[in-house]
Structures are given as structure tokens and as C-alpha cells.
Tab-separated table of C-alpha atoms in Angstrom:
chain	number	residue	atom	x	y	z
A	2	MET	CA	148.655	86.043	166.970
A	3	SER	CA	152.699	87.812	166.460
A	4	VAL	CA	153.782	91.365	166.220
A	5	TRP	CA	153.695	90.615	162.215
A	6	GLU	CA	150.136	89.478	162.229
A	7	LYS	CA	148.841	91.929	164.110
A	8	LEU	CA	150.296	94.693	161.881
A	9	THR	CA	148.784	93.356	159.527
A	10	ALA	CA	145.390	94.332	160.836
A	11	VAL	CA	145.626	97.370	161.953
A	12	PRO	CA	141.820	98.674	162.417
A	13	ARG	CA	140.709	100.995	159.992
A	14	GLU	CA	139.839	103.121	162.558
A	15	VAL	CA	143.565	103.610	163.727
A	16	VAL	CA	144.450	103.930	160.600
A	17	MET	CA	142.238	106.761	159.244
A	18	THR	CA	142.225	108.530	163.014
A	19	LEU	CA	146.249	109.104	161.957
A	20	VAL	CA	145.196	110.407	158.977
A	21	VAL	CA	143.307	112.626	160.258
A	22	LEU	CA	146.453	113.658	162.351
A	23	ALA	CA	148.277	113.920	159.333
A	24	MET	CA	145.800	116.178	157.900
A	25	ILE	CA	144.896	118.172	160.670
A	26	ILE	CA	149.045	118.805	162.002
A	27	PRO	CA	149.869	120.234	158.844
A	28	ALA	CA	146.862	122.686	158.560
A	29	ILE	CA	147.725	124.294	161.855
A	30	ARG	CA	151.921	124.319	161.098
A	31	PRO	CA	153.087	124.787	156.639
A	32	LEU	CA	156.095	123.352	156.448
A	33	GLY	CA	156.314	125.462	153.272
A	34	LEU	CA	157.747	123.607	150.885
A	35	PRO	CA	158.860	123.964	147.537
A	36	ILE	CA	156.783	123.528	144.675
A	37	LEU	CA	158.001	121.436	141.313
A	38	THR	CA	155.830	122.404	138.773
A	39	GLY	CA	154.988	119.110	136.591
A	40	ASP	CA	154.925	119.839	132.009
A	41	MET	CA	151.382	119.823	132.353
A	42	SER	CA	150.300	122.518	134.671
A	43	ARG	CA	153.064	124.713	132.780
A	44	ALA	CA	151.877	123.929	129.591
A	45	TRP	CA	148.284	125.214	130.518
A	46	TYR	CA	150.161	128.467	132.527
A	47	ASN	CA	152.257	129.156	128.882
A	48	THR	CA	149.362	128.499	126.433
A	49	VAL	CA	146.888	131.268	128.467
A	50	GLU	CA	150.732	133.172	128.678
A	51	GLN	CA	150.943	133.398	125.449
A	52	LEU	CA	147.083	134.268	124.093
A	53	PRO	CA	147.068	138.139	122.921
A	54	GLU	CA	145.728	140.503	124.349
A	55	GLY	CA	141.618	140.840	124.062
A	56	SER	CA	141.826	137.417	123.194
A	57	VAL	CA	138.330	136.112	123.483
A	58	VAL	CA	138.253	132.745	124.624
A	59	LEU	CA	135.973	129.985	126.326
A	60	PHE	CA	135.379	128.405	129.400
A	61	ASP	CA	133.351	125.704	131.023
A	62	ILE	CA	132.905	124.903	134.407
A	63	GLY	CA	131.942	121.357	135.016
A	64	TYR	CA	132.119	120.605	138.633
A	65	GLY	CA	130.695	121.263	141.347
A	66	SER	CA	130.523	120.881	145.327
A	67	GLY	CA	132.328	117.136	145.121
A	68	GLY	CA	135.207	118.698	142.661
A	69	TYR	CA	135.493	121.929	144.525
A	70	PRO	CA	137.780	121.298	146.992
A	71	SER	CA	140.353	119.820	143.624
A	72	LEU	CA	139.085	121.723	140.932
A	73	GLY	CA	138.338	125.119	142.927
A	74	PRO	CA	141.558	126.362	143.642
A	75	GLY	CA	142.965	125.671	140.071
A	76	ASN	CA	139.797	127.759	138.610
A	77	ILE	CA	140.752	130.279	141.213
A	78	ALA	CA	144.214	130.793	139.470
A	79	ALA	CA	142.984	129.919	135.683
A	80	PHE	CA	140.975	133.010	136.209
A	81	HIS	CA	143.291	135.331	137.777
A	82	GLN	CA	145.439	134.835	134.982
A	83	MET	CA	143.333	134.909	132.636
A	84	PHE	CA	142.338	138.796	132.943
A	85	GLU	CA	145.835	139.655	135.157
A	86	LYS	CA	146.233	139.038	130.916
A	87	ASN	CA	143.037	140.762	129.087
A	88	LEU	CA	141.413	137.857	128.310
A	89	LYS	CA	137.713	137.883	127.355
A	90	LEU	CA	135.821	135.438	129.006
A	91	VAL	CA	132.672	133.273	128.306
A	92	ILE	CA	131.759	131.043	131.227
A	93	MET	CA	129.157	127.990	130.886
A	94	ALA	CA	128.900	125.216	132.465
A	95	THR	CA	128.208	122.023	131.339
A	96	ALA	CA	127.919	120.682	135.014
A	97	LEU	CA	124.399	121.536	137.178
A	98	GLU	CA	126.470	122.873	139.587
A	99	GLY	CA	128.335	125.158	137.498
A	100	THR	CA	125.721	127.861	138.586
A	101	MET	CA	126.550	128.042	142.295
A	102	MET	CA	130.750	127.120	141.526
A	103	TYR	CA	130.729	130.644	139.367
A	104	PRO	CA	129.526	133.150	142.442
A	105	LEU	CA	132.112	131.532	144.980
A	106	ILE	CA	135.131	131.761	142.167
A	107	MET	CA	134.711	135.180	141.679
A	108	GLU	CA	134.102	136.517	145.391
A	109	GLU	CA	138.066	134.957	144.823
A	110	VAL	CA	139.366	136.129	141.946
A	111	LYS	CA	137.122	139.725	142.385
A	112	PRO	CA	137.449	140.410	138.212
A	113	GLU	CA	135.910	144.289	139.365
A	114	GLU	CA	138.148	145.049	141.706
A	115	ASN	CA	141.011	143.493	141.093
A	116	TYR	CA	141.661	143.687	137.279
A	117	GLY	CA	139.154	146.505	136.582
A	118	ALA	CA	136.873	143.863	134.332
A	119	VAL	CA	133.169	145.346	133.587
A	120	TYR	CA	130.835	142.423	133.642
A	121	GLY	CA	129.045	141.785	129.928
A	122	GLU	CA	132.155	143.711	128.532
A	123	ASP	CA	134.863	141.454	130.383
A	124	TYR	CA	133.087	138.638	130.932
A	125	VAL	CA	129.788	136.788	131.279
A	126	PHE	CA	128.184	133.703	132.509
A	127	LEU	CA	126.382	132.254	130.203
A	128	GLY	CA	125.002	129.971	132.919
A	129	TYR	CA	123.683	125.990	132.538
A	130	ILE	CA	123.632	124.384	129.212
A	131	ALA	CA	122.145	120.688	129.937
A	132	GLY	CA	123.321	118.388	127.095
A	133	GLU	CA	127.156	117.976	127.626
A	134	GLN	CA	128.033	117.090	124.048
A	135	THR	CA	124.988	118.728	122.887
A	136	ALA	CA	125.428	121.652	125.150
A	137	MET	CA	129.299	121.966	123.951
A	138	ALA	CA	128.594	121.285	120.643
A	139	GLY	CA	125.810	124.124	119.723
A	140	VAL	CA	128.267	126.350	121.228
A	141	LEU	CA	131.098	126.170	118.918
A	142	GLY	CA	128.479	125.171	116.423
A	143	ASP	CA	125.924	128.842	116.666
A	144	LEU	CA	125.534	130.272	120.012
A	145	LYS	CA	122.869	132.376	119.146
A	146	SER	CA	120.806	130.532	118.288
A	147	LEU	CA	121.306	127.678	121.596
A	148	VAL	CA	121.642	130.776	123.711
A	149	SER	CA	119.539	133.636	124.137
A	150	THR	CA	120.546	135.381	127.661
A	151	ASP	CA	123.294	135.352	130.421
A	152	TYR	CA	122.303	133.472	133.558
A	153	GLN	CA	121.282	137.296	135.436
A	154	GLY	CA	118.094	136.580	132.188
A	155	THR	CA	119.816	139.374	130.279
A	156	PRO	CA	119.466	139.718	126.421
A	157	ILE	CA	122.935	138.491	124.887
A	158	SER	CA	121.815	141.385	123.196
A	159	GLN	CA	123.117	143.704	125.210
A	160	LEU	CA	126.235	142.116	126.620
A	161	PRO	CA	128.965	143.750	124.403
A	162	LEU	CA	131.002	141.044	124.553
A	163	LEU	CA	128.986	138.522	122.326
A	164	GLU	CA	128.125	140.766	119.907
A	165	ASN	CA	130.680	139.664	117.499
A	166	ILE	CA	130.968	136.419	118.944
A	167	ASN	CA	128.818	133.649	116.663
A	168	GLY	CA	130.206	130.690	117.452
A	169	ALA	CA	134.337	128.413	117.979
A	170	ASP	CA	135.616	131.045	115.337
A	171	ASP	CA	135.598	133.592	117.806
A	172	PHE	CA	137.122	131.629	119.839
A	173	ALA	CA	140.892	132.028	120.818
A	174	LEU	CA	140.895	129.144	123.790
A	175	VAL	CA	138.796	126.476	124.717
A	176	ALA	CA	139.290	125.700	128.943
A	177	TYR	CA	137.714	124.047	130.666
A	178	LEU	CA	137.450	122.104	134.630
A	179	THR	CA	135.227	119.069	134.900
A	180	THR	CA	134.707	115.877	136.675
A	181	ALA	CA	133.148	114.417	134.520
A	182	GLY	CA	134.711	112.133	132.514
A	183	GLY	CA	132.273	112.401	130.043
A	184	VAL	CA	132.607	116.252	129.191
A	185	ALA	CA	136.737	115.946	129.656
A	186	GLU	CA	136.121	113.735	125.990
A	187	GLY	CA	133.413	115.496	124.616
A	188	TRP	CA	135.504	118.795	124.857
A	189	VAL	CA	137.994	116.772	122.676
A	190	TYR	CA	135.947	115.452	120.222
A	191	GLN	CA	133.800	118.712	120.367
A	192	ALA	CA	136.493	121.415	120.127
A	193	TYR	CA	139.594	120.319	118.635
A	194	SER	CA	138.615	117.477	116.619
A	195	GLN	CA	135.573	119.120	114.679
A	196	TYR	CA	136.918	122.794	114.674
A	197	ASN	CA	140.509	122.499	116.226
A	198	LYS	CA	140.063	124.609	119.258
A	199	PRO	CA	143.348	125.554	121.413
A	200	LEU	CA	141.963	123.560	124.112
A	201	LEU	CA	143.117	123.180	127.807
A	202	GLY	CA	141.562	120.300	130.293
A	203	GLY	CA	141.615	120.155	134.017
A	204	CYS	CA	140.262	116.933	135.770
A	205	LEU	CA	140.912	114.892	139.012
A	206	SER	CA	144.191	113.244	140.167
A	207	MET	CA	142.355	110.152	139.741
A	208	MET	CA	141.075	110.902	135.785
A	209	THR	CA	144.099	112.223	134.562
A	210	THR	CA	145.304	108.482	133.547
A	211	SER	CA	142.360	107.978	131.276
A	212	ILE	CA	142.785	112.232	129.269
A	213	LYS	CA	146.932	112.273	129.066
A	214	PRO	CA	146.811	110.903	125.752
A	215	TYR	CA	145.136	113.099	124.833
A	216	TYR	CA	147.916	115.609	125.805
A	217	ASP	CA	150.519	113.386	124.515
A	218	SER	CA	149.130	113.535	121.569
A	219	GLY	CA	148.941	117.346	122.069
A	220	GLN	CA	145.089	117.209	121.745
A	221	LEU	CA	144.878	119.205	125.153
A	222	LEU	CA	147.712	121.947	124.485
A	223	GLY	CA	148.237	121.868	128.863
A	224	LEU	CA	146.581	120.019	131.552
A	225	MET	CA	145.170	120.342	135.219
A	226	ASP	CA	145.926	117.181	137.285
A	227	GLY	CA	143.452	117.662	139.954
A	228	ILE	CA	144.832	119.625	143.781
A	229	LYS	CA	148.472	118.515	142.208
A	230	GLY	CA	147.934	120.856	139.441
A	231	ALA	CA	146.402	123.939	141.001
A	232	ALA	CA	148.855	124.123	143.134
A	233	ASP	CA	151.177	123.787	140.251
A	234	LEU	CA	149.069	126.725	138.820
A	235	GLU	CA	148.720	129.428	141.399
A	236	PHE	CA	152.408	129.271	141.934
A	237	LEU	CA	153.063	129.974	138.663
A	238	THR	CA	150.620	133.122	138.377
A	239	GLY	CA	151.882	134.011	142.027
A	240	HIS	CA	148.414	133.833	143.574
A	241	PRO	CA	149.546	130.778	146.102
A	242	GLY	CA	145.474	129.861	147.483
A	243	ASP	CA	144.468	126.353	148.741
A	244	ALA	CA	146.190	124.008	146.671
A	245	ILE	CA	149.454	125.617	148.230
A	246	VAL	CA	148.146	124.704	151.828
A	247	SER	CA	147.250	121.543	150.825
A	248	SER	CA	150.647	120.698	149.094
A	249	ASP	CA	151.689	120.058	152.867
A	250	ILE	CA	148.659	118.548	153.659
A	251	LEU	CA	148.932	115.858	150.657
A	252	SER	CA	152.793	114.926	151.800
A	253	PHE	CA	151.858	114.588	155.046
A	254	THR	CA	148.425	111.905	154.424
A	255	GLN	CA	150.948	110.966	151.418
A	256	THR	CA	153.484	109.807	154.000
A	257	LEU	CA	151.729	107.852	156.296
A	258	VAL	CA	150.202	106.077	153.568
A	259	LEU	CA	153.475	104.993	152.352
A	260	VAL	CA	154.679	104.475	155.945
A	261	PHE	CA	151.261	101.965	155.847
A	262	ILE	CA	151.785	100.177	153.135
A	263	ALA	CA	155.586	99.219	153.777
A	264	ILE	CA	154.401	98.041	157.366
A	265	GLY	CA	151.879	96.228	154.795
A	266	ASN	CA	153.583	94.965	153.230
A	267	ILE	CA	156.490	93.975	155.924
A	268	SER	CA	154.011	92.193	157.714
A	269	PHE	CA	152.783	90.333	155.658
A	270	TRP	CA	156.383	89.115	153.966
A	271	MET	CA	156.864	87.884	157.587
A	272	THR	CA	153.705	86.336	157.743
A	273	ARG	CA	154.145	83.512	155.240
A	274	LYS	CA	157.501	83.420	156.104
A	275	THR	CA	157.057	82.239	160.256
A	276	LYS	CA	154.658	79.877	158.585
A	277	GLU	CA	156.685	78.459	156.083
A	278	GLU	CA	159.186	77.538	158.552
A	279	GLU	CA	156.466	77.009	161.272
A	280	SER	CA	155.114	74.259	158.060
B	30	MET	CA	104.336	97.798	111.754
B	31	ASP	CA	105.462	98.909	115.431
B	32	TYR	CA	105.203	102.485	115.661
B	33	LYS	CA	106.996	102.161	119.660
B	34	ARG	CA	110.210	100.620	117.833
B	35	ASP	CA	110.497	102.665	114.109
B	36	LEU	CA	109.253	105.809	114.786
B	37	PRO	CA	112.162	106.131	117.694
B	38	LEU	CA	114.838	104.156	114.542
B	39	ALA	CA	113.513	105.636	111.863
B	40	ILE	CA	114.292	109.012	113.981
B	41	THR	CA	117.337	107.832	114.673
B	42	PHE	CA	118.417	107.695	111.504
B	43	ILE	CA	117.239	110.589	109.893
B	44	VAL	CA	119.664	112.380	112.837
B	45	GLY	CA	122.393	110.575	112.780
B	46	ILE	CA	122.778	110.460	108.990
B	47	ILE	CA	122.326	114.017	109.212
B	48	ALA	CA	125.141	114.667	111.267
B	49	VAL	CA	126.986	112.761	109.582
B	50	LEU	CA	126.793	114.647	107.249
B	51	ASP	CA	127.470	117.565	108.640
B	52	TYR	CA	130.669	117.064	109.551
B	53	TYR	CA	131.936	115.349	106.503
B	54	THR	CA	129.690	118.065	103.552
B	55	GLY	CA	129.869	121.034	105.566
B	56	VAL	CA	127.026	122.248	103.050
B	57	GLN	CA	125.288	125.016	105.004
B	58	ALA	CA	121.955	123.600	104.400
B	59	ILE	CA	122.582	121.025	106.547
B	60	THR	CA	124.753	122.570	109.089
B	61	ASP	CA	121.678	124.828	109.454
B	62	THR	CA	119.334	121.730	109.186
B	63	PHE	CA	122.009	120.127	112.793
B	64	THR	CA	122.407	122.830	114.331
B	65	ILE	CA	117.713	123.298	115.080
B	66	ILE	CA	118.706	119.927	115.691
B	67	LYS	CA	121.655	120.072	118.391
B	68	ASN	CA	119.164	123.007	120.102
B	69	TRP	CA	116.258	120.539	120.101
B	70	GLY	CA	118.876	118.442	122.176
B	71	VAL	CA	119.704	121.199	124.714
B	72	VAL	CA	115.644	121.847	125.925
B	73	LEU	CA	115.408	117.773	125.672
B	74	GLN	CA	118.743	117.674	127.578
B	75	GLY	CA	116.222	119.965	129.648
B	76	PHE	CA	113.361	118.232	130.461
B	77	ALA	CA	114.512	115.231	130.976
B	78	LEU	CA	116.155	117.431	134.316
B	79	GLY	CA	112.644	117.837	134.912
B	80	LEU	CA	111.644	114.529	133.967
B	81	GLY	CA	113.699	112.857	136.960
B	82	ALA	CA	112.659	115.298	139.576
B	83	VAL	CA	108.839	113.653	138.537
B	84	ASN	CA	110.758	110.593	138.021
B	85	LEU	CA	112.518	111.083	141.540
B	86	PHE	CA	109.004	111.727	143.154
B	87	ARG	CA	107.300	108.430	142.324
B	88	VAL	CA	109.671	105.792	142.813
B	89	HIS	CA	110.537	107.914	146.842
B	90	GLY	CA	107.030	108.172	147.180
B	91	ARG	CA	106.237	104.337	146.501
B	92	ARG	CA	108.802	103.846	149.866
B	93	ILE	CA	108.023	105.849	151.602
B	94	SER	CA	104.322	104.313	150.799
B	95	GLN	CA	104.780	101.417	151.792
B	96	ARG	CA	108.010	102.158	154.635
B	97	ARG	CA	109.498	98.115	153.795
B	98	GLU	CA	111.587	97.675	157.135
B	99	GLY	CA	115.269	97.777	155.624
B	100	SER	CA	114.328	100.513	152.581
B	101	ASP	CA	115.971	103.590	154.499
B	102	TRP	CA	112.521	104.971	153.756
B	103	LEU	CA	113.823	107.630	156.026
B	104	PHE	CA	116.351	109.041	153.803
B	105	SER	CA	113.730	108.521	150.529
B	106	GLY	CA	111.592	111.494	152.273
B	107	TRP	CA	114.200	113.205	153.234
B	108	LEU	CA	115.395	113.266	149.830
B	109	LEU	CA	112.115	114.852	148.510
B	110	LEU	CA	112.246	116.957	151.370
B	111	MET	CA	114.881	118.917	150.335
B	112	LEU	CA	114.846	117.990	146.698
B	113	THR	CA	110.674	120.544	147.924
B	114	VAL	CA	112.553	122.870	149.687
B	115	PHE	CA	115.767	123.569	147.483
B	116	VAL	CA	112.651	123.979	144.841
B	117	VAL	CA	109.795	126.274	147.172
B	118	VAL	CA	112.998	128.647	147.983
B	119	GLY	CA	114.033	129.057	144.537
B	120	LEU	CA	111.350	129.631	143.062
B	121	SER	CA	109.437	131.988	145.516
B	122	THR	CA	112.933	134.545	145.218
B	123	GLY	CA	111.456	134.882	141.914
B	124	GLN	CA	116.192	134.736	142.012
B	125	TYR	CA	116.495	131.008	141.140
B	126	ASP	CA	120.036	130.287	142.660
B	127	GLN	CA	121.449	133.419	143.081
B	128	GLY	CA	118.772	134.458	145.707
B	129	PRO	CA	120.461	134.938	149.099
B	130	THR	CA	118.804	132.227	151.089
B	131	TYR	CA	119.228	129.848	148.105
B	132	SER	CA	122.440	130.350	148.389
B	133	TRP	CA	123.042	130.557	151.725
B	134	LEU	CA	121.080	126.436	151.848
B	135	TYR	CA	123.615	125.377	148.767
B	136	ASN	CA	126.739	127.021	150.474
B	137	ALA	CA	125.798	125.550	154.638
B	138	ILE	CA	124.445	122.876	153.566
B	139	TYR	CA	125.111	120.913	150.246
B	140	LEU	CA	128.719	122.097	149.780
B	141	PRO	CA	130.348	120.615	152.458
B	142	LEU	CA	128.399	117.471	152.636
B	143	GLY	CA	129.194	116.900	148.374
B	144	SER	CA	132.440	117.995	149.257
B	145	THR	CA	132.402	115.795	152.652
B	146	MET	CA	131.288	112.722	150.641
B	147	TYR	CA	133.927	112.961	147.670
B	148	SER	CA	137.068	114.114	150.643
B	149	SER	CA	136.019	110.534	152.718
B	150	LEU	CA	137.847	108.846	150.131
B	151	ALA	CA	141.138	110.226	151.071
B	152	PHE	CA	140.478	107.620	154.276
B	153	TYR	CA	138.998	104.766	152.696
B	154	MET	CA	141.742	104.944	149.666
B	155	ALA	CA	144.843	105.350	152.280
B	156	TYR	CA	142.395	102.098	154.510
B	157	GLY	CA	142.930	100.598	150.941
B	158	ALA	CA	146.326	100.781	150.184
B	159	TYR	CA	147.402	99.451	153.270
B	160	LYS	CA	145.397	96.442	153.094
B	161	VAL	CA	145.786	96.175	149.183
B	162	LEU	CA	148.631	96.855	147.812
B	163	ARG	CA	150.965	93.413	149.017
B	164	ALA	CA	153.626	93.001	146.031
B	165	ARG	CA	152.021	88.706	146.480
B	166	ASN	CA	153.766	87.511	143.022
B	167	PHE	CA	155.807	88.979	140.280
B	168	GLU	CA	152.417	91.112	138.944
B	169	ALA	CA	151.211	92.809	142.006
B	170	GLY	CA	155.374	93.026	142.423
B	171	LEU	CA	155.567	95.871	139.613
B	172	LEU	CA	152.049	96.944	140.715
B	173	PHE	CA	153.533	97.506	143.709
B	174	ILE	CA	156.282	99.237	142.479
B	175	THR	CA	155.094	101.721	140.120
B	176	ALA	CA	152.575	102.696	142.773
B	177	ILE	CA	155.100	103.100	145.586
B	178	LEU	CA	157.064	105.602	142.470
B	179	VAL	CA	153.863	107.298	141.569
B	180	ILE	CA	153.615	108.612	145.192
B	181	LEU	CA	157.021	109.403	145.306
B	182	GLY	CA	156.566	111.501	142.616
B	183	ASN	CA	153.006	112.694	143.928
B	184	THR	CA	153.382	113.677	147.103
B	185	PRO	CA	155.189	117.419	147.166
B	186	VAL	CA	157.956	116.336	150.077
B	187	PHE	CA	159.547	113.373	147.661
B	188	PRO	CA	160.110	115.463	144.759
B	189	ALA	CA	162.260	118.787	146.915
B	190	ILE	CA	163.945	116.208	148.589
B	191	TYR	CA	165.084	114.347	145.366
B	192	PRO	CA	163.470	116.091	141.911
B	193	GLY	CA	164.488	112.522	140.569
B	194	PHE	CA	160.913	111.267	142.281
B	195	PHE	CA	159.389	113.747	140.144
B	196	HIS	CA	160.369	113.002	136.196
B	197	MET	CA	160.107	108.977	137.559
B	198	ARG	CA	156.068	109.751	138.455
B	199	GLU	CA	156.298	111.840	134.742
B	200	TRP	CA	158.026	109.078	133.132
B	201	ILE	CA	155.547	106.405	134.099
B	202	PHE	CA	152.558	108.759	133.114
B	203	GLY	CA	154.150	108.646	129.856
B	204	PRO	CA	155.561	106.229	128.068
B	205	ILE	CA	153.644	103.650	130.789
B	206	VAL	CA	150.202	105.078	131.337
B	207	SER	CA	149.526	107.051	128.147
B	208	GLY	CA	150.831	104.374	126.053
B	209	ALA	CA	148.582	101.650	127.309
B	210	TYR	CA	145.585	103.529	127.755
B	211	ARG	CA	145.862	104.564	123.698
B	212	GLY	CA	145.751	101.524	123.076
B	213	VAL	CA	142.500	100.808	125.522
B	214	ARG	CA	141.024	104.295	123.999
B	215	ILE	CA	141.691	103.090	119.854
B	216	GLY	CA	139.765	100.007	120.350
B	217	ILE	CA	136.936	102.400	122.263
B	218	GLY	CA	136.933	103.821	119.094
B	219	ILE	CA	136.809	101.709	116.847
B	220	GLY	CA	133.877	99.224	119.636
B	221	ALA	CA	132.132	103.037	119.497
B	222	VAL	CA	131.928	103.326	115.433
B	223	ILE	CA	130.858	99.888	114.905
B	224	LEU	CA	128.008	100.546	118.062
B	225	GLY	CA	127.286	103.717	115.960
B	226	ILE	CA	126.821	101.940	112.653
B	227	ARG	CA	124.684	99.474	114.492
B	228	THR	CA	122.269	101.925	116.015
B	229	LEU	CA	122.664	104.251	112.250
B	230	LEU	CA	121.007	101.277	111.168
B	231	GLY	CA	118.572	100.037	113.613
B	232	MET	CA	120.531	96.867	114.265
B	233	GLU	CA	120.946	98.347	118.209
B	234	THR	CA	117.744	98.729	120.314
B	235	GLY	CA	119.330	98.947	123.592
B	236	TYR	CA	118.961	102.687	124.096
B	237	LEU	CA	114.887	101.777	123.284
B	238	GLY	CA	114.414	100.252	126.733
B	239	ARG	CA	114.717	96.294	125.131
B	240	ARG	CA	116.647	94.006	123.971
């Protein structure tokens, strides 16, 4: 077997071991590379910045443990910006595990400690609402007929923030982060198409191609695309976190992928050339 | 009259018509009726979760009792055990998933496992890119060049060296990807409208579990 043939068949174990190393090295010694923010994340940031103080935002935590590494940091940065702007947050979850993500996010954001926010007055958590698009339609249509308590079981009549909130007309903005394509598009149908609400979306990087057309058409005012979008938002909001740290890891691993793609292609063409010459 | 077939079709027709009328007419009485239906939908979906759990017990309970070779019945046992543990812990504390024990179970076991499952994709994608992304012919060459440009634009280190990589990635995501995908979406949209009309008219019965 020639050198080129050997290079076309590097064992899986070798590739994966090198990927592990490419993840560990920058985690131990970060490079601190500059962040070049994308227009989708900048649009997200600017949309929130332009909201008047006290505006009510409906925010959907539509991901679970699998999506947390990609979307969690962006969620934290988004909440930091919203609390900093004194926006009011009505938080719900279209993902079953969203209820478990909420405390993880709030542990990092610390709204009471960092922003003097008060639960019930400045933000509420409605918990998981089953049904995806049916849930969205219900919350935007007639919130109080759908939800009678918050996630802790407190009647919504005892939550001052919800006193004057009945549905879509009372939300200045709808925002979501999700790992589910149906939820990402569902919010476009239910919030934008039905009520013409300003809408921000966030999804995994691999979903960007399918969701970005909604951004290009103006149905989504901003789009946070996975960990890259999260790093952008951390940078823009001035709250560096896990996503910016991940940027260096991303640089190392993707450079390694490029190297392997180059090795694979060069060896493939050289092997083909050698075989053609032999025949 | 086939009640198993005709009754669900009639319900679908009535609910569908109310939904359509609500969207196009905005008459308050219809909106109110549809709000009630939407709320019923949420409640039904909640029940569906419970039904799903019952079904899990049925399917995996059968696998455990049969213990067929190669059926991984031990995993079924583990699934049911963990399902029971989470339910019992959640209900026994009266705090559901906000109790400290439940949170610990979730944060210490499920969260890292879930994140690991997703993160392991990185390894397979790296290996897959090495094995599959090869410029074998013209079409594959186009895909290859596009993929390389997107990776270059998406990897923070390269735009830091040459910002043009980032703008190239943005351009690919713009006119090329969005343009193509919009065509796909329009096709899907037209298909969805046709499917909706067929469902309303009772010509589509796939959702009833029959052909």
C-alpha cells in the first residue's frame, strides 16, 4: 500500500483522538481570537436594544440538555441584555426539558442580584406548555384562558406582570431558542404570520440554512445561529461566557477538519493518478 | 356507517373549518370557539405525554418479558427503571422537577449524557468530512468548494486573519442557500395547502392510522 493510499484511510480512532486534542488544548490555553460578529446576531442585538424600557417580551426556551451547549450560552447573553434594558420577560417552554434549562440559565443570569429584578413583577416562568404550535397559538391568542398558574403553581392573578397581559397584542417582541425545526418555523407562522409580531429566532448551526430564509424575508428580525451566534451576542452584550471560550475550540477543531479534508482529497487524487499511470 | 373512520373525519372537518374561518373572518364568536379548541389541544397533548409513557411500559415490558437474543432487553429494563425513578422522585417530593433530588438527578446524570450525545456528533462529522467530502467530479467539486468556504468563514481564526472569508460565508448563506431553500419552502407550502384541503375533505386518512 502506497503512502497516498494509507492517507486515504486514516483510522477513525486517529482522527477522533486528534479532534479530542484539538478540543482540549484551546480549552486549557485559550487564544482569545477576535470575534467578527455576523449580521444575524447584530440584528438580534439591535432589535432588543431598540425596544423601549418596560416592554414585555415573550421568550420560549425550546431546547433541552442536548441543545444546552449550543443554545444555553446565547440564552444567558440574551437574558442579560433584556434585564439590563429593563424589559419584562414572560418565559415559557415548548420543550419538555425547558423547565430544567430555566434554573440553569437563571443561576448564571441572577436577575435579582445583578439587575434588581423581581419575580412576578419583572419576569415570570410559565413552564412547559404542551403542543408546540397549539401552545404558541394558545399563549398568543388568549394567555389567561390557557394558563392559570405559573410554573411554581402561583395563580397568575397574583403575578402583577401578567395582570395586563392577555395575548399577542401585549407582547412587544417574541423570541425563541430551539433545537426543533417545527418550533422554529411554528413561531414564524403563529407570531409573525398571524399577529405580525416582531420575532427573534435562535437555532442550532445545522438548522441555520433552513431558518435563514425567514430572516432574509424579514419575518425574523434577528437570528442566533448556534454557538457562533451565541459568541457574537456574548461579545455584543459585554457578557463573555462559554460561547466565546468555545470559539477557540471551534477554531482548532474546524482547522483540523480542514486539514483532514485536504489530506483526504490530495491522497484521493494522487492515488487515482498513480492507478491511471499504472494502467 | 364506519364510526371509527367517519367520526374522526367529521371532527377534523369541523375543527379545520373553524380554524380557517377564525383566520380569515376574525368574527369574535368564532375566535372564542377556536380559543377553546386550542386550549383543548394543549390539554390533549399533555395527556398524550402520559399515554406515551404508558406505551413505553407496554413496548419495553414486552421486550423484557420475551428476552429475545439481540433485542437489547437490558436497555429496555434500564429505560423503565430510570423512568420510574424520575417519576417517583418528582412526585414524592411534591416539587416535581424543581426538587433538589430531582434537579441533582437531572443535572448530574441526564444533562451531561444529553450534552455528550449531541457533542459526540462533532467526532463523526470530522471523520465524515474527511472520508466523504471529496472533489470526485464537477458536482462534488462545487459542493467541496462551498463547504470549504463556509468552514473558513465559520471558523473564528480564519476571518480574524482575512475578514473576506466571513463575508464569503455570509454571501453563500444569502443568495445561494436562502434562494434555493426558499424554492424548497414554497414547494412544501403548496404541498401543505393541498394536504390541508385533502384532510379537510376527508380524502387524506393517513393520520387515522389507515391507508
